[in-house]
Amino acid sequence: MMEFNTAGLISLQDALDKMRAHTPAKTVQDVETVPLATAAGRITAAPVCSPVFVPPFDNSAMDGYAVRCADVHQGAVLPVAGKAFAGAPFYGEWPAKSCIRIMTGAPVPNGADAVIMQEQAEVSEAGVSFTTDVVKGQNIRLIGDDIQQGDSVLAQGVRLGAAELPLLASLGVEQVQVFKPLKVAIFSTGDELQPVGTPLQEGQIYDTNRFAVHLMLKQIGCTVLDLGIIRDDPQALHQAFQQANDFADLVISSGGVSVGEADYTKKMLDELGEVGFWKLAIKPGKPFAFGKLKKAWFCGLPGNPVSAALTFYQLVQPFIAGLSGHTAWSLPPRLKAKATTPFSKSPGRLDFQRGIFTTNANGELEVCTTGHQGSHVFSSFSQANCFVVLESERGRVTAGEMVDVEPFNALLRG
């Protein structure tokens, strides 16, 4: 049983803390093993250990000459007894007081205890002399110097991407154990909504929120059940909640959370589950709901498009990361920037305005507004590259003041 106080507005941090506190450490228990080629975007379900040593053998760090240090002294000229290349080691007989021509990455011949780079060698018909002293072990990369066989190279809870998958490929890892994708059911509520592409009648608007949420969920890697638009009818809404609960780990609705006369979502939550909290002290995004159905978690987004996108980004995105086992997830750190335009604000709520930050000729961060910040103006997201985060107690910001900016992560950058 969840214990929440749903009276009044709560801060963004309190909301995040409550959501985190009521999320099991590993909600997604199902695990599967997938080929490396299809593992992009998946979350590791167990640490990945190296099956090999890296490098797998002693090899040369330079183009040069493999030598026995005892043979190298001032005035010594060493005949070249053979050559070693990457992929073509030297296997022949290696006479005393001679050297082996060696290329970067080639296995070091047995008995060699140093490699002298070619820039420190003088070649003549008689052989090779060296212009530097030699130290045992120089320019030799020893077996396992980078990674020992059995070392953990990736922890559990890491999202596999362009930095991680080539690493595993370099180790010869063919398959990886990952969490199964989180299952999310989505729907919108409201008689005024129409699917994208349908001609609008008077008083109707397009269902932008569900379209945007679906895109973001797919980008995060979730399996999505789209239940469409649910009309303002208690029976239809009850059926949608039940269907979503049967399928999903998480249910996300859009609209119907402002507790107006025709808003049935809160009533439905009271019947089918528990309400965690209902109102946030942020702008935009005050009417955001969090709770638990019989099986699935529930997040109710506001009906206004900017509010829906903001609350998904700031609250649902980290919640999904936790449910998915993505323990390394975090938002980009906030930075200080100088405002080059005014920002309108009244004290009272933490405000996330859309802005464009750049670096000026002096290397200093600056930020300007995208213009009108109404919660219906979704074009502000397409123009912006950051949130300008204005403290709850702060009022109007004038040009020249310092503000906090939070750069968009990949979810909003494209």
mmCIF file of N, CA and C in Angstrom, residues 84-196:
data_model
loop_
_atom_site.group_PDB
_atom_site.id
_atom_site.type_symbol
_atom_site.label_atom_id
_atom_site.label_comp_id
_atom_site.label_asym_id
_atom_site.label_seq_id
_atom_site.Cartn_x
_atom_site.Cartn_y
_atom_site.Cartn_z
ATOM 1 N N ALA A 84 58.294 -9.151 -38.544
ATOM 2 C CA ALA A 84 57.044 -9.519 -37.862
ATOM 3 C C ALA A 84 55.993 -8.460 -38.162
ATOM 4 N N PHE A 85 54.842 -8.909 -38.679
ATOM 5 C CA PHE A 85 53.738 -8.006 -39.002
ATOM 6 C C PHE A 85 52.515 -8.398 -38.188
ATOM 7 N N ALA A 86 51.582 -7.468 -38.054
ATOM 8 C CA ALA A 86 50.297 -7.806 -37.439
ATOM 9 C C ALA A 86 49.619 -8.863 -38.303
ATOM 10 N N GLY A 87 49.302 -9.985 -37.699
ATOM 11 C CA GLY A 87 48.688 -11.078 -38.437
ATOM 12 C C GLY A 87 49.688 -12.009 -39.093
ATOM 13 N N ALA A 88 50.976 -11.659 -39.070
ATOM 14 C CA ALA A 88 52.019 -12.512 -39.665
ATOM 15 C C ALA A 88 53.241 -12.500 -38.752
ATOM 16 N N PRO A 89 53.202 -13.271 -37.656
ATOM 17 C CA PRO A 89 54.293 -13.260 -36.673
ATOM 18 C C PRO A 89 55.602 -13.809 -37.273
ATOM 19 N N PHE A 90 56.695 -13.519 -36.594
ATOM 20 C CA PHE A 90 57.996 -14.097 -36.940
ATOM 21 C C PHE A 90 58.150 -15.414 -36.197
ATOM 22 N N TYR A 91 58.335 -16.498 -36.964
ATOM 23 C CA TYR A 91 58.482 -17.822 -36.363
ATOM 24 C C TYR A 91 59.850 -18.444 -36.635
ATOM 25 N N GLY A 92 60.683 -17.771 -37.402
ATOM 26 C CA GLY A 92 61.957 -18.380 -37.803
ATOM 27 C C GLY A 92 62.983 -18.414 -36.677
ATOM 28 N N GLU A 93 64.164 -18.902 -37.033
ATOM 29 C CA GLU A 93 65.264 -18.933 -36.070
ATOM 30 C C GLU A 93 65.808 -17.525 -35.901
ATOM 31 N N TRP A 94 66.076 -17.161 -34.662
ATOM 32 C CA TRP A 94 66.552 -15.809 -34.377
ATOM 33 C C TRP A 94 67.950 -15.905 -33.779
ATOM 34 N N PRO A 95 68.961 -15.671 -34.594
ATOM 35 C CA PRO A 95 70.335 -15.784 -34.089
ATOM 36 C C PRO A 95 70.642 -14.712 -33.048
ATOM 37 N N ALA A 96 71.603 -15.005 -32.211
ATOM 38 C CA ALA A 96 72.055 -14.031 -31.222
ATOM 39 C C ALA A 96 72.635 -12.812 -31.928
ATOM 40 N N LYS A 97 72.570 -11.678 -31.274
ATOM 41 C CA LYS A 97 73.131 -10.413 -31.748
ATOM 42 C C LYS A 97 72.578 -10.014 -33.113
ATOM 43 N N SER A 98 71.265 -10.222 -33.261
ATOM 44 C CA SER A 98 70.542 -9.728 -34.437
ATOM 45 C C SER A 98 69.222 -9.144 -33.946
ATOM 46 N N CYS A 99 68.470 -8.537 -34.833
ATOM 47 C CA CYS A 99 67.189 -7.941 -34.460
ATOM 48 C C CYS A 99 66.113 -8.367 -35.445
ATOM 49 N N ILE A 100 64.851 -8.077 -35.101
ATOM 50 C CA ILE A 100 63.698 -8.413 -35.946
ATOM 51 C C ILE A 100 62.973 -7.122 -36.293
ATOM 52 N N ARG A 101 62.780 -6.884 -37.579
ATOM 53 C CA ARG A 101 61.954 -5.750 -38.006
ATOM 54 C C ARG A 101 60.516 -6.039 -37.595
ATOM 55 N N ILE A 102 59.861 -5.105 -36.904
ATOM 56 C CA ILE A 102 58.524 -5.366 -36.358
ATOM 57 C C ILE A 102 57.615 -4.167 -36.597
ATOM 58 N N MET A 103 56.338 -4.452 -36.862
ATOM 59 C CA MET A 103 55.339 -3.421 -37.083
ATOM 60 C C MET A 103 54.395 -3.324 -35.879
ATOM 61 N N THR A 104 53.752 -2.188 -35.755
ATOM 62 C CA THR A 104 52.805 -1.967 -34.656
ATOM 63 C C THR A 104 51.741 -3.062 -34.633
ATOM 64 N N GLY A 105 51.515 -3.636 -33.460
ATOM 65 C CA GLY A 105 50.493 -4.667 -33.290
ATOM 66 C C GLY A 105 50.976 -6.067 -33.552
ATOM 67 N N ALA A 106 52.179 -6.221 -34.083
ATOM 68 C CA ALA A 106 52.701 -7.568 -34.361
ATOM 69 C C ALA A 106 53.124 -8.255 -33.068
ATOM 70 N N PRO A 107 52.952 -9.595 -32.983
ATOM 71 C CA PRO A 107 53.412 -10.314 -31.793
ATOM 72 C C PRO A 107 54.918 -10.158 -31.607
ATOM 73 N N VAL A 108 55.335 -9.945 -30.388
ATOM 74 C CA VAL A 108 56.755 -9.803 -30.075
ATOM 75 C C VAL A 108 57.403 -11.184 -30.128
ATOM 76 N N PRO A 109 58.488 -11.359 -30.883
ATOM 77 C CA PRO A 109 59.140 -12.675 -30.985
ATOM 78 C C PRO A 109 59.621 -13.172 -29.616
ATOM 79 N N ASN A 110 59.609 -14.481 -29.455
ATOM 80 C CA ASN A 110 60.111 -15.068 -28.206
ATOM 81 C C ASN A 110 61.545 -14.627 -27.973
ATOM 82 N N GLY A 111 61.806 -14.168 -26.771
ATOM 83 C CA GLY A 111 63.154 -13.743 -26.404
ATOM 84 C C GLY A 111 63.345 -12.245 -26.466
ATOM 85 N N ALA A 112 62.521 -11.534 -27.227
ATOM 86 C CA ALA A 112 62.654 -10.077 -27.298
ATOM 87 C C ALA A 112 62.180 -9.456 -25.991
ATOM 88 N N ASP A 113 62.930 -8.486 -25.496
ATOM 89 C CA ASP A 113 62.497 -7.807 -24.271
ATOM 90 C C ASP A 113 62.400 -6.299 -24.439
ATOM 91 N N ALA A 114 62.468 -5.814 -25.689
ATOM 92 C CA ALA A 114 62.251 -4.390 -25.960
ATOM 93 C C ALA A 114 62.016 -4.202 -27.455
ATOM 94 N N VAL A 115 61.362 -3.085 -27.768
ATOM 95 C CA VAL A 115 61.206 -2.658 -29.159
ATOM 96 C C VAL A 115 61.726 -1.228 -29.237
ATOM 97 N N ILE A 116 62.630 -0.991 -30.202
ATOM 98 C CA ILE A 116 63.171 0.349 -30.405
ATOM 99 C C ILE A 116 62.487 0.930 -31.639
ATOM 100 N N MET A 117 61.915 2.122 -31.507
ATOM 101 C CA MET A 117 61.177 2.708 -32.625
ATOM 102 C C MET A 117 62.115 3.019 -33.774
ATOM 103 N N GLN A 118 61.569 2.983 -34.981
ATOM 104 C CA GLN A 118 62.394 3.128 -36.179
ATOM 105 C C GLN A 118 63.041 4.510 -36.275
ATOM 106 N N GLU A 119 62.428 5.522 -35.631
ATOM 107 C CA GLU A 119 63.019 6.855 -35.648
ATOM 108 C C GLU A 119 64.339 6.921 -34.880
ATOM 109 N N GLN A 120 64.594 5.904 -34.042
ATOM 110 C CA GLN A 120 65.832 5.865 -33.254
ATOM 111 C C GLN A 120 66.795 4.812 -33.788
ATOM 112 N N ALA A 121 66.626 4.455 -35.052
ATOM 113 C CA ALA A 121 67.461 3.435 -35.689
ATOM 114 C C ALA A 121 68.123 3.992 -36.940
ATOM 115 N N GLU A 122 69.356 3.529 -37.204
ATOM 116 C CA GLU A 122 70.067 3.883 -38.431
ATOM 117 C C GLU A 122 70.370 2.588 -39.178
ATOM 118 N N VAL A 123 69.892 2.497 -40.407
ATOM 119 C CA VAL A 123 69.984 1.266 -41.187
ATOM 120 C C VAL A 123 71.122 1.389 -42.199
ATOM 121 N N SER A 124 71.940 0.347 -42.259
ATOM 122 C CA SER A 124 73.019 0.262 -43.245
ATOM 123 C C SER A 124 73.017 -1.137 -43.848
ATOM 124 N N GLU A 125 73.936 -1.379 -44.803
ATOM 125 C CA GLU A 125 74.012 -2.711 -45.406
ATOM 126 C C GLU A 125 74.390 -3.754 -44.366
ATOM 127 N N ALA A 126 75.148 -3.358 -43.343
ATOM 128 C CA ALA A 126 75.600 -4.298 -42.318
ATOM 129 C C ALA A 126 74.500 -4.650 -41.316
ATOM 130 N N GLY A 127 73.490 -3.781 -41.194
ATOM 131 C CA GLY A 127 72.433 -4.022 -40.225
ATOM 132 C C GLY A 127 71.914 -2.728 -39.640
ATOM 133 N N VAL A 128 71.507 -2.783 -38.379
ATOM 134 C CA VAL A 128 70.865 -1.637 -37.732
ATOM 135 C C VAL A 128 71.642 -1.261 -36.479
ATOM 136 N N SER A 129 71.932 0.039 -36.349
ATOM 137 C CA SER A 129 72.473 0.563 -35.093
ATOM 138 C C SER A 129 71.442 1.526 -34.509
ATOM 139 N N PHE A 130 71.587 1.782 -33.216
ATOM 140 C CA PHE A 130 70.548 2.542 -32.520
ATOM 141 C C PHE A 130 71.135 3.780 -31.879
ATOM 142 N N THR A 131 70.365 4.856 -31.880
ATOM 143 C CA THR A 131 70.832 6.159 -31.396
ATOM 144 C C THR A 131 70.353 6.455 -29.984
ATOM 145 N N THR A 132 69.874 5.460 -29.286
ATOM 146 C CA THR A 132 69.326 5.674 -27.937
ATOM 147 C C THR A 132 69.641 4.480 -27.065
ATOM 148 N N ASP A 133 69.611 4.713 -25.780
ATOM 149 C CA ASP A 133 69.725 3.593 -24.845
ATOM 150 C C ASP A 133 68.429 2.796 -24.866
ATOM 151 N N VAL A 134 68.490 1.554 -24.457
ATOM 152 C CA VAL A 134 67.317 0.693 -24.456
ATOM 153 C C VAL A 134 66.974 0.293 -23.024
ATOM 154 N N VAL A 135 65.663 0.215 -22.735
ATOM 155 C CA VAL A 135 65.177 -0.178 -21.411
ATOM 156 C C VAL A 135 64.290 -1.399 -21.577
ATOM 157 N N LYS A 136 64.468 -2.385 -20.733
ATOM 158 C CA LYS A 136 63.644 -3.598 -20.821
ATOM 159 C C LYS A 136 62.158 -3.261 -20.780
ATOM 160 N N GLY A 137 61.424 -3.849 -21.697
ATOM 161 C CA GLY A 137 59.971 -3.675 -21.720
ATOM 162 C C GLY A 137 59.489 -2.495 -22.524
ATOM 163 N N GLN A 138 60.397 -1.653 -23.014
ATOM 164 C CA GLN A 138 59.942 -0.447 -23.705
ATOM 165 C C GLN A 138 59.209 -0.802 -24.999
ATOM 166 N N ASN A 139 58.121 -0.079 -25.233
ATOM 167 C CA ASN A 139 57.307 -0.199 -26.458
ATOM 168 C C ASN A 139 56.726 -1.594 -26.667
ATOM 169 N N ILE A 140 56.553 -2.334 -25.565
ATOM 170 C CA ILE A 140 55.886 -3.640 -25.641
ATOM 171 C C ILE A 140 54.606 -3.581 -24.821
ATOM 172 N N ARG A 141 53.487 -3.902 -25.465
ATOM 173 C CA ARG A 141 52.196 -3.989 -24.764
ATOM 174 C C ARG A 141 52.011 -5.443 -24.343
ATOM 175 N N LEU A 142 51.980 -5.670 -23.049
ATOM 176 C CA LEU A 142 51.942 -7.029 -22.521
ATOM 177 C C LEU A 142 50.545 -7.627 -22.598
ATOM 178 N N ILE A 143 50.464 -8.930 -22.680
ATOM 179 C CA ILE A 143 49.184 -9.631 -22.702
ATOM 180 C C ILE A 143 48.340 -9.230 -21.489
ATOM 181 N N GLY A 144 47.071 -8.880 -21.733
ATOM 182 C CA GLY A 144 46.167 -8.509 -20.642
ATOM 183 C C GLY A 144 46.440 -7.163 -20.029
ATOM 184 N N ASP A 145 47.319 -6.345 -20.669
ATOM 185 C CA ASP A 145 47.670 -5.046 -20.107
ATOM 186 C C ASP A 145 46.456 -4.131 -20.008
ATOM 187 N N ASP A 146 45.516 -4.264 -20.957
ATOM 188 C CA ASP A 146 44.298 -3.441 -20.956
ATOM 189 C C ASP A 146 43.183 -4.141 -20.193
ATOM 190 N N ILE A 147 42.888 -5.390 -20.555
ATOM 191 C CA ILE A 147 41.810 -6.152 -19.926
ATOM 192 C C ILE A 147 42.301 -7.569 -19.654
ATOM 193 N N GLN A 148 42.093 -8.035 -18.443
ATOM 194 C CA GLN A 148 42.412 -9.414 -18.084
ATOM 195 C C GLN A 148 41.224 -10.315 -18.396
ATOM 196 N N GLN A 149 41.495 -11.532 -18.781
ATOM 197 C CA GLN A 149 40.419 -12.494 -19.001
ATOM 198 C C GLN A 149 39.597 -12.627 -17.713
ATOM 199 N N GLY A 150 38.264 -12.504 -17.838
ATOM 200 C CA GLY A 150 37.386 -12.582 -16.675
ATOM 201 C C GLY A 150 37.062 -11.241 -16.054
ATOM 202 N N ASP A 151 37.744 -10.175 -16.477
ATOM 203 C CA ASP A 151 37.432 -8.834 -15.951
ATOM 204 C C ASP A 151 36.018 -8.419 -16.361
ATOM 205 N N SER A 152 35.323 -7.703 -15.470
ATOM 206 C CA SER A 152 34.030 -7.119 -15.816
ATOM 207 C C SER A 152 34.273 -5.873 -16.652
ATOM 208 N N VAL A 153 33.720 -5.865 -17.876
ATOM 209 C CA VAL A 153 33.915 -4.714 -18.765
ATOM 210 C C VAL A 153 32.685 -3.815 -18.817
ATOM 211 N N LEU A 154 31.514 -4.365 -18.513
ATOM 212 C CA LEU A 154 30.286 -3.573 -18.424
ATOM 213 C C LEU A 154 29.494 -4.044 -17.213
ATOM 214 N N ALA A 155 28.974 -3.108 -16.455
ATOM 215 C CA ALA A 155 28.169 -3.459 -15.291
ATOM 216 C C ALA A 155 26.736 -3.780 -15.721
ATOM 217 N N GLN A 156 25.968 -4.331 -14.805
ATOM 218 C CA GLN A 156 24.532 -4.483 -15.035
ATOM 219 C C GLN A 156 23.896 -3.096 -15.062
ATOM 220 N N GLY A 157 22.876 -2.937 -15.921
ATOM 221 C CA GLY A 157 22.147 -1.675 -15.958
ATOM 222 C C GLY A 157 22.715 -0.647 -16.911
ATOM 223 N N VAL A 158 23.560 -1.080 -17.848
ATOM 224 C CA VAL A 158 24.167 -0.168 -18.820
ATOM 225 C C VAL A 158 23.402 -0.260 -20.144
ATOM 226 N N ARG A 159 23.075 0.890 -20.721
ATOM 227 C CA ARG A 159 22.427 0.917 -22.033
ATOM 228 C C ARG A 159 23.481 0.710 -23.106
ATOM 229 N N LEU A 160 23.247 -0.242 -23.988
ATOM 230 C CA LEU A 160 24.231 -0.607 -24.996
ATOM 231 C C LEU A 160 24.107 0.304 -26.210
ATOM 232 N N GLY A 161 25.198 0.971 -26.543
ATOM 233 C CA GLY A 161 25.194 1.893 -27.671
ATOM 234 C C GLY A 161 26.500 1.837 -28.426
ATOM 235 N N ALA A 162 26.805 2.949 -29.107
ATOM 236 C CA ALA A 162 27.967 2.979 -29.994
ATOM 237 C C ALA A 162 29.293 2.923 -29.243
ATOM 238 N N ALA A 163 29.291 3.222 -27.951
ATOM 239 C CA ALA A 163 30.525 3.115 -27.170
ATOM 240 C C ALA A 163 30.714 1.711 -26.606
ATOM 241 N N GLU A 164 29.605 1.027 -26.292
ATOM 242 C CA GLU A 164 29.693 -0.260 -25.600
ATOM 243 C C GLU A 164 29.748 -1.457 -26.553
ATOM 244 N N LEU A 165 28.943 -1.442 -27.605
ATOM 245 C CA LEU A 165 28.856 -2.612 -28.480
ATOM 246 C C LEU A 165 30.157 -2.903 -29.225
ATOM 247 N N PRO A 166 30.863 -1.892 -29.772
ATOM 248 C CA PRO A 166 32.157 -2.203 -30.383
ATOM 249 C C PRO A 166 33.160 -2.783 -29.389
ATOM 250 N N LEU A 167 33.104 -2.353 -28.132
ATOM 251 C CA LEU A 167 33.966 -2.938 -27.110
ATOM 252 C C LEU A 167 33.711 -4.432 -26.988
ATOM 253 N N LEU A 168 32.413 -4.809 -26.882
ATOM 254 C CA LEU A 168 32.088 -6.232 -26.757
ATOM 255 C C LEU A 168 32.485 -6.994 -28.024
ATOM 256 N N ALA A 169 32.301 -6.374 -29.177
ATOM 257 C CA ALA A 169 32.700 -7.021 -30.426
ATOM 258 C C ALA A 169 34.203 -7.269 -30.458
ATOM 259 N N SER A 170 34.973 -6.308 -29.929
ATOM 260 C CA SER A 170 36.434 -6.462 -29.923
ATOM 261 C C SER A 170 36.886 -7.601 -29.028
ATOM 262 N N LEU A 171 36.019 -8.011 -28.113
ATOM 263 C CA LEU A 171 36.334 -9.122 -27.202
ATOM 264 C C LEU A 171 35.820 -10.452 -27.730
ATOM 265 N N GLY A 172 35.138 -10.407 -28.872
ATOM 266 C CA GLY A 172 34.589 -11.640 -29.431
ATOM 267 C C GLY A 172 33.285 -12.066 -28.793
ATOM 268 N N VAL A 173 32.627 -11.159 -28.057
ATOM 269 C CA VAL A 173 31.343 -11.473 -27.428
ATOM 270 C C VAL A 173 30.269 -11.494 -28.512
ATOM 271 N N GLU A 174 29.583 -12.623 -28.665
ATOM 272 C CA GLU A 174 28.578 -12.755 -29.720
ATOM 273 C C GLU A 174 27.172 -12.450 -29.231
ATOM 274 N N GLN A 175 26.902 -12.709 -27.953
ATOM 275 C CA GLN A 175 25.569 -12.525 -27.400
ATOM 276 C C GLN A 175 25.671 -11.819 -26.052
ATOM 277 N N VAL A 176 24.594 -11.167 -25.663
ATOM 278 C CA VAL A 176 24.598 -10.448 -24.395
ATOM 279 C C VAL A 176 23.246 -10.618 -23.713
ATOM 280 N N GLN A 177 23.282 -10.713 -22.404
ATOM 281 C CA GLN A 177 22.063 -10.883 -21.617
ATOM 282 C C GLN A 177 21.493 -9.511 -21.285
ATOM 283 N N VAL A 178 20.225 -9.291 -21.670
ATOM 284 C CA VAL A 178 19.594 -7.977 -21.494
ATOM 285 C C VAL A 178 18.209 -8.136 -20.884
ATOM 286 N N PHE A 179 17.717 -7.040 -20.288
ATOM 287 C CA PHE A 179 16.337 -7.022 -19.814
ATOM 288 C C PHE A 179 15.389 -6.951 -21.005
ATOM 289 N N LYS A 180 14.254 -7.609 -20.879
ATOM 290 C CA LYS A 180 13.236 -7.466 -21.913
ATOM 291 C C LYS A 180 12.687 -6.041 -21.869
ATOM 292 N N PRO A 181 12.252 -5.512 -23.022
ATOM 293 C CA PRO A 181 11.763 -4.126 -23.053
ATOM 294 C C PRO A 181 10.563 -3.930 -22.128
ATOM 295 N N LEU A 182 10.504 -2.748 -21.529
ATOM 296 C CA LEU A 182 9.359 -2.385 -20.701
ATOM 297 C C LEU A 182 8.110 -2.301 -21.571
ATOM 298 N N LYS A 183 7.006 -2.830 -21.090
ATOM 299 C CA LYS A 183 5.737 -2.765 -21.817
ATOM 300 C C LYS A 183 4.927 -1.573 -21.293
ATOM 301 N N VAL A 184 4.564 -0.684 -22.213
ATOM 302 C CA VAL A 184 3.851 0.548 -21.845
ATOM 303 C C VAL A 184 2.579 0.646 -22.680
ATOM 304 N N ALA A 185 1.458 0.866 -22.006
ATOM 305 C CA ALA A 185 0.181 1.112 -22.684
ATOM 306 C C ALA A 185 -0.118 2.604 -22.616
ATOM 307 N N ILE A 186 -0.583 3.167 -23.736
ATOM 308 C CA ILE A 186 -0.867 4.602 -23.777
ATOM 309 C C ILE A 186 -2.267 4.840 -24.349
ATOM 310 N N PHE A 187 -2.889 5.899 -23.881
ATOM 311 C CA PHE A 187 -4.133 6.365 -24.489
ATOM 312 C C PHE A 187 -4.338 7.829 -24.124
ATOM 313 N N SER A 188 -5.164 8.497 -24.906
ATOM 314 C CA SER A 188 -5.552 9.877 -24.628
ATOM 315 C C SER A 188 -7.025 9.921 -24.299
ATOM 316 N N THR A 189 -7.439 10.916 -23.528
ATOM 317 C CA THR A 189 -8.853 11.080 -23.193
ATOM 318 C C THR A 189 -9.328 12.455 -23.637
ATOM 319 N N GLY A 190 -10.554 12.510 -24.117
ATOM 320 C CA GLY A 190 -11.138 13.799 -24.486
ATOM 321 C C GLY A 190 -11.968 13.716 -25.750
ATOM 322 N N ASP A 191 -13.197 14.217 -25.694
ATOM 323 C CA ASP A 191 -14.078 14.209 -26.867
ATOM 324 C C ASP A 191 -13.600 15.153 -27.960
ATOM 325 N N GLU A 192 -12.746 16.108 -27.593
ATOM 326 C CA GLU A 192 -12.304 17.102 -28.578
ATOM 327 C C GLU A 192 -11.146 16.592 -29.444
ATOM 328 N N LEU A 193 -10.558 15.438 -29.075
ATOM 329 C CA LEU A 193 -9.358 14.960 -29.761
ATOM 330 C C LEU A 193 -9.688 14.176 -31.027
ATOM 331 N N GLN A 194 -8.830 14.349 -32.027
ATOM 332 C CA GLN A 194 -8.923 13.591 -33.269
ATOM 333 C C GLN A 194 -7.543 13.057 -33.638
ATOM 334 N N PRO A 195 -7.491 11.868 -34.233
ATOM 335 C CA PRO A 195 -6.193 11.334 -34.663
ATOM 336 C C PRO A 195 -5.530 12.239 -35.693
ATOM 337 N N VAL A 196 -4.191 12.230 -35.695
ATOM 338 C CA VAL A 196 -3.441 13.008 -36.683
ATOM 339 C C VAL A 196 -3.818 12.533 -38.081
#
